[in-house]
Amino acid sequence: MLVASCGDLAADRALVAGAGPDELLKLRAGPGLGYNVILGLPDGTSLNRGDCVTEVGQLWCRVSLTAAPQMTGYVSADYLSAR
């Protein structure tokens, strides 16, 4: 597992982008498809982005919801856009 810093969890903001109008980005308990889904996030959801890790060739970032910082998990970096 490689670790890449995406910045301070409270300072680096991102938006969910590219999930699609009828799909949700899955917030997972860990960095990978094998982890449980915590909840689905629609495009436009504001997130605080933390450290990112590469797992099986995929970059995953630890995030918290801007509106509910206690809600944390991992999402695929492919669906994060700079705010």
N, CA and C atoms as an extended XYZ file, in Angstrom:
249
Properties=species:S:1:pos:R:3:atomname:S:1:resname:S:1:resid:I:1 pbc="F F F"
N         0.850       -1.164        0.000 N   MET     1
C         0.000        0.000        0.000 CA  MET     1
C         0.899        1.231        0.000 C   MET     1
N         0.650        2.159       -0.908 N   LEU     2
C         1.374        3.425       -0.962 CA  LEU     2
C         0.521        4.513       -0.349 C   LEU     2
N         1.137        5.431        0.365 N   VAL     3
C         0.411        6.547        0.959 CA  VAL     3
C         0.848        7.825        0.265 C   VAL     3
N        -0.123        8.616       -0.160 N   ALA     4
C         0.144        9.912       -0.795 CA  ALA     4
C        -0.650       10.954       -0.049 C   ALA     4
N        -0.022       12.018        0.321 N   SER     5
C        -0.731       13.062        1.051 CA  SER     5
C        -1.585       13.881        0.107 C   SER     5
N        -2.833       14.002        0.467 N   CYS     6
C        -3.752       14.864       -0.277 CA  CYS     6
C        -4.026       16.122        0.531 C   CYS     6
N        -3.312       16.284        1.638 N   GLY     7
C        -3.485       17.492        2.439 CA  GLY     7
C        -4.120       17.215        3.779 C   GLY     7
N        -4.287       18.267        4.538 N   ASP     8
C        -4.902       18.231        5.855 CA  ASP     8
C        -6.391       17.960        5.707 C   ASP     8
N        -6.927       17.014        6.494 N   LEU     9
C        -8.324       16.623        6.390 CA  LEU     9
C        -9.269       17.807        6.518 C   LEU     9
N        -8.952       18.772        7.349 N   ALA    10
C        -9.850       19.903        7.552 CA  ALA    10
C        -9.657       21.002        6.517 C   ALA    10
N        -8.547       21.015        5.807 N   ALA    11
C        -8.242       22.148        4.943 CA  ALA    11
C        -8.441       21.874        3.454 C   ALA    11
N        -8.263       20.642        2.996 N   ASP    12
C        -8.317       20.343        1.572 CA  ASP    12
C        -9.739       19.950        1.188 C   ASP    12
N       -10.434       20.855        0.518 N   ARG    13
C       -11.837       20.618        0.156 CA  ARG    13
C       -11.944       20.016       -1.228 C   ARG    13
N       -12.977       19.215       -1.429 N   ALA    14
C       -13.236       18.598       -2.719 CA  ALA    14
C       -14.742       18.429       -2.883 C   ALA    14
N       -15.153       18.255       -4.130 N   LEU    15
C       -16.553       17.977       -4.439 CA  LEU    15
C       -16.641       16.628       -5.127 C   LEU    15
N       -17.726       15.914       -4.873 N   VAL    16
C       -17.993       14.680       -5.610 CA  VAL    16
C       -18.383       15.080       -7.031 C   VAL    16
N       -17.723       14.474       -8.021 N   ALA    17
C       -18.002       14.790       -9.416 CA  ALA    17
C       -17.857       13.541      -10.274 C   ALA    17
N       -18.773       13.339      -11.190 N   GLY    18
C       -18.668       12.253      -12.148 CA  GLY    18
C       -19.404       10.985      -11.778 C   GLY    18
N       -20.113       10.984      -10.663 N   ALA    19
C       -20.876        9.788      -10.294 CA  ALA    19
C       -22.057        9.609      -11.247 C   ALA    19
N       -22.592       10.714      -11.729 N   GLY    20
C       -23.715       10.664      -12.665 CA  GLY    20
C       -25.018       11.038      -11.996 C   GLY    20
N       -26.004       11.419      -12.799 N   PRO    21
C       -27.272       11.914      -12.249 CA  PRO    21
C       -28.081       10.852      -11.500 C   PRO    21
N       -27.913        9.591      -11.861 N   ASP    22
C       -28.691        8.533      -11.218 CA  ASP    22
C       -27.840        7.607      -10.361 C   ASP    22
N       -26.607        8.001      -10.081 N   GLU    23
C       -25.688        7.169       -9.314 CA  GLU    23
C       -25.162        7.928       -8.102 C   GLU    23
N       -24.638        7.195       -7.141 N   LEU    24
C       -24.041        7.776       -5.946 CA  LEU    24
C       -22.626        7.240       -5.789 C   LEU    24
N       -21.703        8.094       -5.343 N   LEU    25
C       -20.354        7.659       -5.003 CA  LEU    25
C       -20.425        6.977       -3.640 C   LEU    25
N       -19.854        5.803       -3.546 N   LYS    26
C       -19.922        5.043       -2.296 CA  LYS    26
C       -18.824        5.471       -1.326 C   LYS    26
N       -19.246        5.926       -0.151 N   LEU    27
C       -18.334        6.205        0.958 CA  LEU    27
C       -18.131        4.878        1.663 C   LEU    27
N       -16.878        4.406        1.706 N   ARG    28
C       -16.584        3.073        2.238 CA  ARG    28
C       -15.822        3.149        3.559 C   ARG    28
N       -15.886        2.071        4.319 N   ALA    29
C       -15.226        1.995        5.622 CA  ALA    29
C       -13.703        1.918        5.503 C   ALA    29
N       -13.188        1.565        4.344 N   GLY    30
C       -11.749        1.458        4.124 CA  GLY    30
C       -11.418        1.695        2.663 C   GLY    30
N       -10.125        1.725        2.339 N   PRO    31
C        -9.689        2.048        0.982 CA  PRO    31
C        -9.721        0.848        0.031 C   PRO    31
N       -10.889        0.550       -0.509 N   GLY    32
C       -11.000       -0.541       -1.463 CA  GLY    32
C       -12.432       -1.016       -1.602 C   GLY    32
N       -12.682       -1.751       -2.682 N   LEU    33
C       -14.027       -2.238       -2.966 CA  LEU    33
C       -14.510       -3.296       -1.983 C   LEU    33
N       -13.601       -3.915       -1.267 N   GLY    34
C       -13.969       -4.953       -0.316 CA  GLY    34
C       -14.517       -4.436        1.009 C   GLY    34
N       -14.469       -3.144        1.208 N   TYR    35
C       -14.960       -2.565        2.466 CA  TYR    35
C       -16.446       -2.233        2.368 C   TYR    35
N       -17.114       -2.263        3.517 N   ASN    36
C       -18.548       -1.952        3.570 CA  ASN    36
C       -18.838       -0.530        3.121 C   ASN    36
N       -19.979       -0.361        2.469 N   VAL    37
C       -20.452        0.963        2.069 CA  VAL    37
C       -21.148        1.603        3.269 C   VAL    37
N       -20.723        2.826        3.592 N   ILE    38
C       -21.315        3.567        4.706 CA  ILE    38
C       -22.548        4.321        4.224 C   ILE    38
N       -22.390        5.025        3.094 N   LEU    39
C       -23.504        5.737        2.480 CA  LEU    39
C       -23.128        6.154        1.071 C   LEU    39
N       -24.132        6.595        0.301 N   GLY    40
C       -23.913        7.069       -1.062 CA  GLY    40
C       -23.912        8.586       -1.102 C   GLY    40
N       -23.015        9.143       -1.923 N   LEU    41
C       -22.863       10.596       -2.023 CA  LEU    41
C       -23.186       11.054       -3.439 C   LEU    41
N       -24.130       11.971       -3.608 N   PRO    42
C       -24.445       12.481       -4.939 CA  PRO    42
C       -23.403       13.485       -5.429 C   PRO    42
N       -23.356       13.689       -6.745 N   ASP    43
C       -22.489       14.729       -7.305 CA  ASP    43
C       -22.770       16.054       -6.600 C   ASP    43
N       -21.713       16.817       -6.356 N   GLY    44
C       -21.844       18.118       -5.714 CA  GLY    44
C       -21.675       18.090       -4.210 C   GLY    44
N       -21.600       16.901       -3.608 N   THR    45
C       -21.401       16.807       -2.162 CA  THR    45
C       -20.031       17.373       -1.804 C   THR    45
N       -19.996       18.259       -0.825 N   SER    46
C       -18.757       18.887       -0.376 CA  SER    46
C       -18.075       18.007        0.668 C   SER    46
N       -16.773       17.759        0.446 N   LEU    47
C       -16.002       16.882        1.321 CA  LEU    47
C       -14.722       17.557        1.791 C   LEU    47
N       -14.220       17.150        2.945 N   ASN    48
C       -12.881       17.480        3.424 CA  ASN    48
C       -12.016       16.281        3.072 C   ASN    48
N       -10.953       16.508        2.316 N   ARG    49
C       -10.115       15.404        1.850 CA  ARG    49
C        -8.860       15.288        2.695 C   ARG    49
N        -8.527       14.064        3.076 N   GLY    50
C        -7.325       13.779        3.851 CA  GLY    50
C        -6.322       13.005        3.021 C   GLY    50
N        -5.543       12.160        3.688 N   ASP    51
C        -4.519       11.371        3.012 CA  ASP    51
C        -5.144       10.369        2.046 C   ASP    51
N        -4.376       10.077        0.995 N   CYS    52
C        -4.811        9.116       -0.012 CA  CYS    52
C        -3.860        7.931       -0.023 C   CYS    52
N        -4.390        6.770       -0.366 N   VAL    53
C        -3.590        5.553       -0.467 CA  VAL    53
C        -3.905        4.864       -1.787 C   VAL    53
N        -2.908        4.156       -2.322 N   THR    54
C        -3.130        3.362       -3.523 CA  THR    54
C        -3.329        1.917       -3.113 C   THR    54
N        -4.443        1.365       -3.503 N   GLU    55
C        -4.794       -0.014       -3.174 CA  GLU    55
C        -5.205       -0.711       -4.468 C   GLU    55
N        -4.447       -1.736       -4.864 N   VAL    56
C        -4.698       -2.503       -6.085 CA  VAL    56
C        -4.813       -1.559       -7.291 C   VAL    56
N        -3.884       -0.611       -7.389 N   GLY    57
C        -3.831        0.295       -8.532 CA  GLY    57
C        -4.842        1.423       -8.526 C   GLY    57
N        -5.634        1.540       -7.490 N   GLN    58
C        -6.677        2.573       -7.391 CA  GLN    58
C        -6.341        3.524       -6.244 C   GLN    58
N        -6.456        4.832       -6.493 N   LEU    59
C        -6.202        5.830       -5.457 CA  LEU    59
C        -7.483        6.087       -4.669 C   LEU    59
N        -7.405        5.921       -3.344 N   TRP    60
C        -8.524        6.136       -2.432 CA  TRP    60
C        -8.151        7.234       -1.449 C   TRP    60
N        -9.072        8.150       -1.182 N   CYS    61
C        -8.812        9.239       -0.238 CA  CYS    61
C        -9.748        9.137        0.956 C   CYS    61
N        -9.175        9.390        2.119 N   ARG    62
C        -9.986        9.477        3.345 CA  ARG    62
C       -10.674       10.833        3.318 C   ARG    62
N       -11.966       10.836        3.556 N   VAL    63
C       -12.749       12.075        3.504 CA  VAL    63
C       -13.705       12.148        4.687 C   VAL    63
N       -14.165       13.362        4.939 N   SER    64
C       -15.286       13.568        5.857 CA  SER    64
C       -16.246       14.518        5.157 C   SER    64
N       -17.501       14.431        5.519 N   LEU    65
C       -18.492       15.336        4.939 CA  LEU    65
C       -18.293       16.725        5.530 C   LEU    65
N       -18.282       17.740        4.692 N   THR    66
C       -18.132       19.108        5.180 CA  THR    66
C       -19.285       19.464        6.122 C   THR    66
N       -20.488       19.040        5.779 N   ALA    67
C       -21.668       19.356        6.583 CA  ALA    67
C       -21.783       18.491        7.838 C   ALA    67
N       -21.065       17.363        7.878 N   ALA    68
C       -21.109       16.457        9.031 CA  ALA    68
C       -19.728       15.823        9.190 C   ALA    68
N       -18.751       16.589        9.730 N   PRO    69
C       -17.363       16.126        9.796 CA  PRO    69
C       -17.136       14.816       10.548 C   PRO    69
N       -18.068       14.418       11.401 N   GLN    70
C       -17.923       13.154       12.127 CA  GLN    70
C       -18.155       11.953       11.205 C   GLN    70
N       -18.744       12.171       10.031 N   MET    71
C       -18.993       11.099        9.055 CA  MET    71
C       -17.761       10.973        8.162 C   MET    71
N       -16.973        9.921        8.357 N   THR    72
C       -15.726        9.745        7.626 CA  THR    72
C       -15.680        8.386        6.940 C   THR    72
N       -14.833        8.306        5.930 N   GLY    73
C       -14.633        7.058        5.210 CA  GLY    73
C       -13.709        7.300        4.036 C   GLY    73
N       -13.725        6.383        3.081 N   TYR    74
C       -12.863        6.464        1.903 CA  TYR    74
C       -13.698        6.477        0.628 C   TYR    74
N       -13.231        7.248       -0.354 N   VAL    75
C       -13.847        7.279       -1.678 CA  VAL    75
C       -12.754        7.182       -2.732 C   VAL    75
N       -13.123        6.744       -3.911 N   SER    76
C       -12.195        6.709       -5.030 CA  SER    76
C       -11.846        8.139       -5.429 C   SER    76
N       -10.557        8.418       -5.576 N   ALA    77
C       -10.105        9.760       -5.960 CA  ALA    77
C       -10.567       10.128       -7.367 C   ALA    77
N       -10.951        9.134       -8.174 N   ASP    78
C       -11.426        9.406       -9.532 CA  ASP    78
C       -12.677       10.274       -9.544 C   ASP    78
N       -13.403       10.301       -8.431 N   TYR    79
C       -14.676       11.041       -8.357 CA  TYR    79
C       -14.587       12.292       -7.492 C   TYR    79
N       -13.360       12.778       -7.268 N   LEU    80
C       -13.170       14.010       -6.494 CA  LEU    80
C       -12.692       15.115       -7.413 C   LEU    80
N       -13.266       16.272       -7.230 N   SER    81
C       -12.896       17.442       -8.018 CA  SER    81
C       -12.475       18.544       -7.056 C   SER    81
N       -11.455       19.314       -7.444 N   ALA    82
C       -11.029       20.453       -6.613 CA  ALA    82
C       -12.193       21.426       -6.521 C   ALA    82
N       -12.343       22.005       -5.389 N   ARG    83
C       -13.460       22.911       -5.149 CA  ARG    83
C       -13.224       24.273       -5.692 C   ARG    83
